[in-house]
Amino acid sequence: MKLVMINNAFKTAVAIYIASILTCFSAEPEKSVIQIINFSQQPIWDAPWRFDTLRRSGGSGFVIKGKRIMTNAHVVSWAKEILVRKFQDPKLYRARVAFVGHDCDLALLEVDDPAFFEGLEPLEIGELPRVRSTVVTYGYPAGGEQISYTRGVVSRIELQTYVHIGNRSLLCVQTDAAINPGNSGGPVIQDGLVVGVAFQGIQGLENTGFFIPPPVINHFLKDIEDGVYHGFPTAGIRISQLQNPAYRKKLGLTIEGIGARIDSIMPIPSTQKLLKEDDVLLQVENYIVGSDASILYEGNRVHVAVAFQGVQHGESVKVKILRDKKEMELSLPLYVYDEDKRAGNQYDVLPRYFIYAGLVFTPLSLDYMRTLGRDWSDEANAELVYELLYRRNEDPEKARKEPIVLANILPHQINANFGVKGRALVDSINGIKIQCLEDVIEAFKKPNGEFHIVKFLPHNSVECLKVSDAERVKDEILKLHGVPSDRRL
Amino acid sequence: MKMFKKIVLLGVLVTGGFCIHGASDKLGFDWGKAIVTIEASGVQYDFRQPWNKQPKQILKSGVLIRAREILTTAEGLDNLLMVRVQKGGESKWWEADVKWLDYHANLALISVKDEKFFQGLKPAVLCDKSPDKNNLHVVRWKGANLEARKVEFVQYTVAEGVISSLNCVQMELETIQNPTTTSEIIVSAGKVAAITTGYKGENTRAIPAVFIRKVLSEQEKGKWRGLGYFAFWWQPSYNPSLHEYLKLGGEPRGVVVISTPEGAKNQNGLKPMDIILEIDGYPIDNQGNYKDPDFGKLILENLAIKNKFAGDTVNIKVWRDGTEQNVKYVLPKYDFSERLVPQQVLDKEPEYLILGGLVFQPLTEPFIRSFGSDWRRAAPFRLVYLNSQEPTRETPSLVVLSGVLPDPINIGYYDYRGLVVDSVNGITVRTMKDLKEAISQPKDGCHVIEFQKGESVRRLVIDAIREPEATKRILLRYGIQSSIRIAN
């Protein structure tokens, strides 16, 4: 099964829109539902100074208090220009991103023209809807130009991967209301209140759409109150179910069905200080933790991770654990963890790179790996995949802060005889172990006599550049290939 | 039946083949007297359930090359139960046995006990030099007819074998359609030119007779030492700056040693950044090729097996620190256990140990391949990654929890599979013997199994008091005869 995002990439120009005359203010939610058109351009991750073709995509949004439009982060990612349109209004307005949370796939837009918000009433955020209750989606999905409504029930409420970032899971609601490309960012309404933001579907499954529920929306809104979006903090613990009687007995559990095991702890100092492997998690905040690592959350059985998602960056959660057969209560501070950001999808920040003598160096990332084609995770690239996704947790002593790849080579006489053609992990340059992009720049300042020596992993293949030649042609190569700058740091 | 034969005959005439009867002049030898059909029956194992075996049977061709010895490839001769030989394409099957085989050379010699079998047969001769590329035929039994069909030579190449990843010289031919057996005989001017392998890629690959001759003359001496290999990594040296840096003047030549393995195999004195200029007197070009007198340009890897065997010395001339030096490189023996994850498990029953329904096995490539034809993607990534890693002194091999046979004792662990074991009851586990030893020492009535860091779960605990009884119950329920099979 593949989770997909559901913004709508328009293939044809938007048809001429004949608006009906706007009636005066009404409490109908559709008046506050906005159509969003995003003209975006993504960088090319293996030629990071260039941009891919301009892409036009559409999504939905809705007005919330404070004269802002809420939508999905993926609707407005990599935006060059954003246009918004009101219900039955022919006029296009320019909008810009005020806040974006790529981990929770939410964004807030602002519109400079104050006329835009005239006659629009902000929608209020409601509560987490109950399963089996009815909801209606509003939005501008593919298949037509006008606003579209679909009705369905809340099918289930669970922790789900948010595919926009790819490596985070948050609370998520599944519905059988049709959610199609273009619905993204549109409100899901119940009793006149927003109970969700439509955002993703699962390829191959029918009648399943997903929306972002109020606890996640409210977390985002509270986060930005200080003017900065931090994101959802991470506890950094891997929690394993604890259902085997022998294991339960060994850890001193007496009550059946309660307590999950902390299997491992990520390299996060604040967590490592307070928690240990094989601590048993009995309670998080007010939620009793089941032996299957779940809690009862508003009547839904969900993964215990949800209990950690209520607090903001720097705040603490109360946890009750069993350690050495003794109960302990502690307050665990949670922080946003972004050391693994390159293992997820990255947005809006252009990739870092450095070019020397036509050799293009850039940090290893999931976005870069995808440039290797659909089979990027094949055995051929196992070393890169391991470095990107596994090394940090498995072999932290050998993990580099920011593994660097030779992404590409800009052809020139000086590098024409290189055996290494790119896609290679850089181990060292002039004897200096490369931990981050800045090390590359520094290392090229310290040649090995008359030569630069670059070594690659896994087998230490080596390439060599004559310093005098490299210095002579490095600017010429940039010019030849139309590269505006040798670096972006 | 007659009708069928006629049709076949017509067919081969049209496509350029011919029936042998009366045509032996053209082929220079009466091949019907040397080429035989071999039927090999054995068992194969299911590495998901290593206690399970099922029968397998294949047909191969062989060629009589000495008084009582039939040459064929080693493919399909592993875990053998019975081998039979037939002459003349359709007659009685004769009981036979394997006299010698080597999976890395992919060659085997088979003999028939009953002297009568050899009556009317005549040994063929192996080419002693590269055959005429324009005069190559595949000769094979099709029913009772011996068919000869011209085959087109493509090139000689050095490539991994079908069974072993050891690099050996191979004769590449345009794909031979509809093979009747594996290991078909390629002939040229009355001599055996090569034997085809079961290679599944583009073109057909065959083992050249020149190579076979040398292997067999070593084998004949009585003490087969096995094939050796170059246990170091090298890279081509296209880049003239690299030569300049290493102070090697003149035309670009030689290849650069980039890494050498740790441990005993690196007693050979090669160092990273050595430029290999010559091996046994053959100059090495900057792509790593040398000019072979028999086969033309080949990659240097072949010089580890060209008339050399494990333990032999190869003279390597290197450029080091601005001077030429001679290194005497003793060829280590190539074995499947050279890798952290052995590539094959042949002629031995797969090892396993069941502890309270937890199934442990050595981590082997056949186990990883048990994830299906798309195993490179379907198997857990870490296992595929480990398959490309080299062993170290601390980690010569690995043990894996291959799966769980569900039972109340292992509740909570049913979905665990493909997890690499780090320790059991506090004892580091790298081999099945380590595991056996470790499970004899449970702590406080529990077995604690720790997996390698990075696995989806780090640890599990199983009741050691109830385990023996549970294991007994599990064996009965899942129809398994024994909870353990570990080689001595």
Tab-separated table of C-alpha atoms in Angstrom, chain A residues 238 240-241 243-247 250 261-264 277-278 374-375 377-379 382-383 385-386 390-391 393-397 414 417-420 448 450-451 453 455 459-466, chain B residues 233 235 237-242 244-245 256 258-259 273 375-377 381-382 384-385 387-390 408-413 416 443-444 446 448 450 452-463:
chain	number	residue	atom	x	y	z
A	238	ARG	CA	11.264	2.900	20.554
A	240	SER	CA	7.770	-2.392	22.013
A	241	GLN	CA	4.718	-4.348	23.041
A	243	GLN	CA	2.900	-9.472	25.864
A	244	ASN	CA	5.162	-12.398	26.563
A	245	PRO	CA	4.482	-13.766	30.073
A	246	ALA	CA	8.157	-14.601	30.704
A	247	TYR	CA	9.303	-11.128	29.748
A	250	LYS	CA	11.201	-10.814	34.425
A	261	ARG	CA	8.629	-1.904	27.056
A	262	ILE	CA	11.162	0.736	26.092
A	263	ASP	CA	13.159	-1.281	23.570
A	264	SER	CA	15.768	1.274	22.599
A	277	GLU	CA	16.164	0.205	27.858
A	278	ASP	CA	13.729	-2.257	29.448
A	374	ARG	CA	12.982	4.374	-8.968
A	375	ASP	CA	15.347	1.648	-7.889
A	377	SER	CA	17.088	1.597	-2.690
A	378	ASP	CA	18.550	-1.302	-4.692
A	379	GLU	CA	21.483	-3.353	-3.609
A	382	ALA	CA	23.182	-0.268	-0.333
A	383	GLU	CA	26.115	1.632	1.138
A	385	VAL	CA	21.062	3.722	1.912
A	386	TYR	CA	22.747	2.303	4.983
A	390	TYR	CA	20.674	3.084	9.425
A	391	ARG	CA	24.169	4.149	10.440
A	393	ASN	CA	21.100	4.413	15.064
A	394	GLU	CA	23.173	1.353	14.551
A	395	ASP	CA	26.739	2.513	14.598
A	396	PRO	CA	26.655	6.036	16.119
A	397	GLU	CA	30.442	6.133	16.656
A	414	ILE	CA	40.516	18.036	-15.676
A	417	ASN	CA	39.590	10.658	-16.569
A	418	PHE	CA	37.917	10.133	-13.230
A	419	GLY	CA	36.902	6.539	-12.640
A	420	VAL	CA	34.408	7.595	-9.944
A	448	ASN	CA	48.593	17.140	-0.270
A	450	GLU	CA	50.756	19.541	-5.443
A	451	PHE	CA	47.676	17.299	-5.346
A	453	ILE	CA	43.409	13.394	-2.931
A	455	LYS	CA	38.789	9.054	-1.179
A	459	HIS	CA	36.367	0.463	-0.677
A	460	ASN	CA	38.523	3.589	-0.472
A	461	SER	CA	38.597	4.231	-4.200
A	462	VAL	CA	40.730	7.262	-4.793
A	463	GLU	CA	40.794	10.183	-7.221
A	464	CYS	CA	43.430	12.796	-7.650
A	465	LEU	CA	43.469	16.394	-8.912
A	466	LYS	CA	46.480	18.527	-9.614
B	233	TRP	CA	40.309	-4.345	-4.000
B	235	GLN	CA	40.592	0.370	-9.134
B	237	SER	CA	43.802	4.222	-13.027
B	238	TYR	CA	42.389	6.328	-15.833
B	239	ASN	CA	43.385	9.497	-14.084
B	240	PRO	CA	46.898	10.699	-15.084
B	241	SER	CA	47.049	12.954	-12.006
B	242	LEU	CA	46.996	9.841	-9.875
B	244	GLU	CA	51.737	11.861	-11.260
B	245	TYR	CA	50.897	11.894	-7.550
B	256	VAL	CA	45.793	0.982	-7.951
B	258	ILE	CA	42.732	0.542	-2.726
B	259	SER	CA	42.078	-1.806	0.141
B	273	MET	CA	48.158	2.939	-3.195
B	375	TRP	CA	14.850	-11.110	-2.562
B	376	ARG	CA	17.173	-8.152	-3.088
B	377	ARG	CA	14.176	-5.955	-2.375
B	381	PHE	CA	17.389	-4.321	3.950
B	382	ARG	CA	19.885	-4.987	6.734
B	384	VAL	CA	20.892	-7.538	2.027
B	385	TYR	CA	23.385	-4.926	3.235
B	387	ASN	CA	25.423	-9.736	2.361
B	388	SER	CA	27.838	-7.242	0.802
B	389	GLN	CA	30.021	-6.914	3.897
B	390	GLU	CA	33.276	-8.644	4.634
B	408	PRO	CA	1.900	-19.735	23.793
B	409	ILE	CA	5.515	-19.625	25.013
B	410	ASN	CA	6.516	-17.104	22.344
B	411	ILE	CA	3.384	-14.984	22.351
B	412	GLY	CA	4.243	-11.406	21.450
B	413	TYR	CA	7.033	-12.486	19.106
B	416	TYR	CA	9.714	-11.439	14.399
B	443	LYS	CA	19.645	-16.599	33.814
B	444	ASP	CA	16.928	-16.506	36.468
B	446	CYS	CA	14.921	-16.899	31.336
B	448	VAL	CA	17.509	-13.313	27.009
B	450	GLU	CA	19.616	-9.583	22.181
B	452	GLN	CA	22.039	-6.253	16.824
B	453	LYS	CA	21.645	-2.544	17.311
B	454	GLY	CA	19.473	-1.128	14.584
B	455	GLU	CA	17.175	-4.129	14.321
B	456	SER	CA	13.469	-3.365	14.688
B	457	VAL	CA	13.561	-4.893	18.160
B	458	ARG	CA	16.519	-5.130	20.507
B	459	ARG	CA	15.600	-7.867	22.899
B	460	LEU	CA	13.294	-10.700	23.749
B	461	VAL	CA	12.921	-13.012	26.707
B	462	ILE	CA	11.692	-16.574	26.723
B	463	ASP	CA	10.792	-18.772	29.695
